[in-house]
XYZ file of C-alpha atoms in Angstrom:
125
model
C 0.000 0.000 0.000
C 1.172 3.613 -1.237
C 1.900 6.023 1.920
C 1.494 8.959 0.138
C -1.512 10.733 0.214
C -3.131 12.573 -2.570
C -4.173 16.410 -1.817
C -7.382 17.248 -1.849
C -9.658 17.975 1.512
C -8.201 15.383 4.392
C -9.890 14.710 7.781
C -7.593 13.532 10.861
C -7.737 13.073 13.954
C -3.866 13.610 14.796
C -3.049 11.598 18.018
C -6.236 11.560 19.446
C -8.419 9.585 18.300
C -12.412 10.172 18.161
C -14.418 8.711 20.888
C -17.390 9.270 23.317
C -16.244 11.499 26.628
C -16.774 9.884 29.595
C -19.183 11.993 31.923
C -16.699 13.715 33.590
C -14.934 14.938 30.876
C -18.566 15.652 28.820
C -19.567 18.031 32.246
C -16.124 19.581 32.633
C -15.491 20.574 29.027
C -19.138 21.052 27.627
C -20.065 18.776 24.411
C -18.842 19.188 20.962
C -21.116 18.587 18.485
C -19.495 15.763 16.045
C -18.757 18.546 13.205
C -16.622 20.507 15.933
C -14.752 17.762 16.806
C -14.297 17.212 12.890
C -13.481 20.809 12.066
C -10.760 21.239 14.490
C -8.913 18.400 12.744
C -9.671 18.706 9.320
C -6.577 19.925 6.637
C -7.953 21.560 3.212
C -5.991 22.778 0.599
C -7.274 25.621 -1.664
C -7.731 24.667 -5.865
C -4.747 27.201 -6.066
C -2.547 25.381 -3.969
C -3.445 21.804 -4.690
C -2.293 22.958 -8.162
C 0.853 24.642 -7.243
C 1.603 20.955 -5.403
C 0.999 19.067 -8.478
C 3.019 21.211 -10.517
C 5.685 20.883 -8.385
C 4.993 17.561 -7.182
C 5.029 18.106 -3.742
C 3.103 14.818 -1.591
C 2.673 14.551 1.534
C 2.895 11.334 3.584
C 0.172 10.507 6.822
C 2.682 11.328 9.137
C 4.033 14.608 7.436
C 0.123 15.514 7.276
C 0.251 14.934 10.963
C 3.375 17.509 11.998
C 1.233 19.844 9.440
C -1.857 19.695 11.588
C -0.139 19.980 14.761
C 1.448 23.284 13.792
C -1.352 24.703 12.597
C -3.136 23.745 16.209
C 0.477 25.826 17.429
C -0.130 28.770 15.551
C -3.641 28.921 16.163
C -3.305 28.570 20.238
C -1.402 32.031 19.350
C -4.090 33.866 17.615
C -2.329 33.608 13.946
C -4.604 33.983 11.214
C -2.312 33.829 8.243
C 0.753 31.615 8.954
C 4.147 30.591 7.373
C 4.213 26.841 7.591
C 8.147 25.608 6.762
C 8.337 21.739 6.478
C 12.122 20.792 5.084
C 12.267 22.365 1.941
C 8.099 23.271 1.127
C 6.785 26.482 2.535
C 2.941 26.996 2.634
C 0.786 29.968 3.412
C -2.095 28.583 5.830
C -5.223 30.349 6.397
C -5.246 29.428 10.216
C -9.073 29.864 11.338
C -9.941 27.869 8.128
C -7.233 25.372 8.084
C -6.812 25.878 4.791
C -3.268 25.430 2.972
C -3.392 28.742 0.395
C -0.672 27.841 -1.600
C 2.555 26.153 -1.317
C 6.547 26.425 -2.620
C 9.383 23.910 -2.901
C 12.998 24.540 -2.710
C 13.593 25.774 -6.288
C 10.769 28.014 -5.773
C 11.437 29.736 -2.391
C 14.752 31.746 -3.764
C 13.898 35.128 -3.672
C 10.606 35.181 -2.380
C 9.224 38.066 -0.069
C 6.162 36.545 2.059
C 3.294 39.421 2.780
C 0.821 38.991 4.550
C 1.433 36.753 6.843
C 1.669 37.378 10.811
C 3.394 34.519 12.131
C 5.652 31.705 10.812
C 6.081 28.020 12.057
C 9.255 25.518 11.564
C 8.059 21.818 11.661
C 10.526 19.739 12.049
């Protein structure tokens, strides 16, 4: 089976994994409605960027998706709407209330670049 995944609009539940609070936890936190819990985990990539990835066939695999996610949830805890995301040698622009991967460079294309626009920046490593 192929590990990488194709882009289009990808739901995950990162490390933890979807299941029914038990009452204490349902009382303390207040229940989320299923599509909450399914927003605050879902990855989407805009028709622009999903088309800068193919042209510059940038995949990602489920784990890469993962460290993705989880900086996103970083930038977010922050208050950063419009975030940097570097991962090795791809930089993305992410929409951070939406979760929504704007567009996205490789290597060749990041020399020389200026990023507007943007008011915070996070390194996944």
């Amino acid at each position: 089976m192929d590990d990488i995944l194709k882009i289009g609009h990808l739901r995950l539940t990162g490390n933890s994994q979807l299941r029914k609070p038990n009452q204490q936890e349902s009382t303390a936190a207040g229940t989320a409605s299923f599509k909450e819990v399914l927003d605050r985990n879902v990855l989407k990539f805009s028709n622009h960027a999903e088309l800068r990835m193919a042209q510059r066939g940038i995949t990602f695999k489920p784990e890469t998706i993962s460290k993705i996610v989880n900086a996103i949830d970083q930038a977010a805890a922050k208050g950063a709407k419009d975030s940097l995301v570097v991962y090795r040698d791809i930089a993305m622009i992410v929409n951070v209330p939406s979760r929504t991967v704007i567009t996205a460079l490789d290597g060749n294309s990041l020399q020389g670049n200026v990023f507007t626009q943007i008011d915070s920046a996070v390194i996944v490593s």
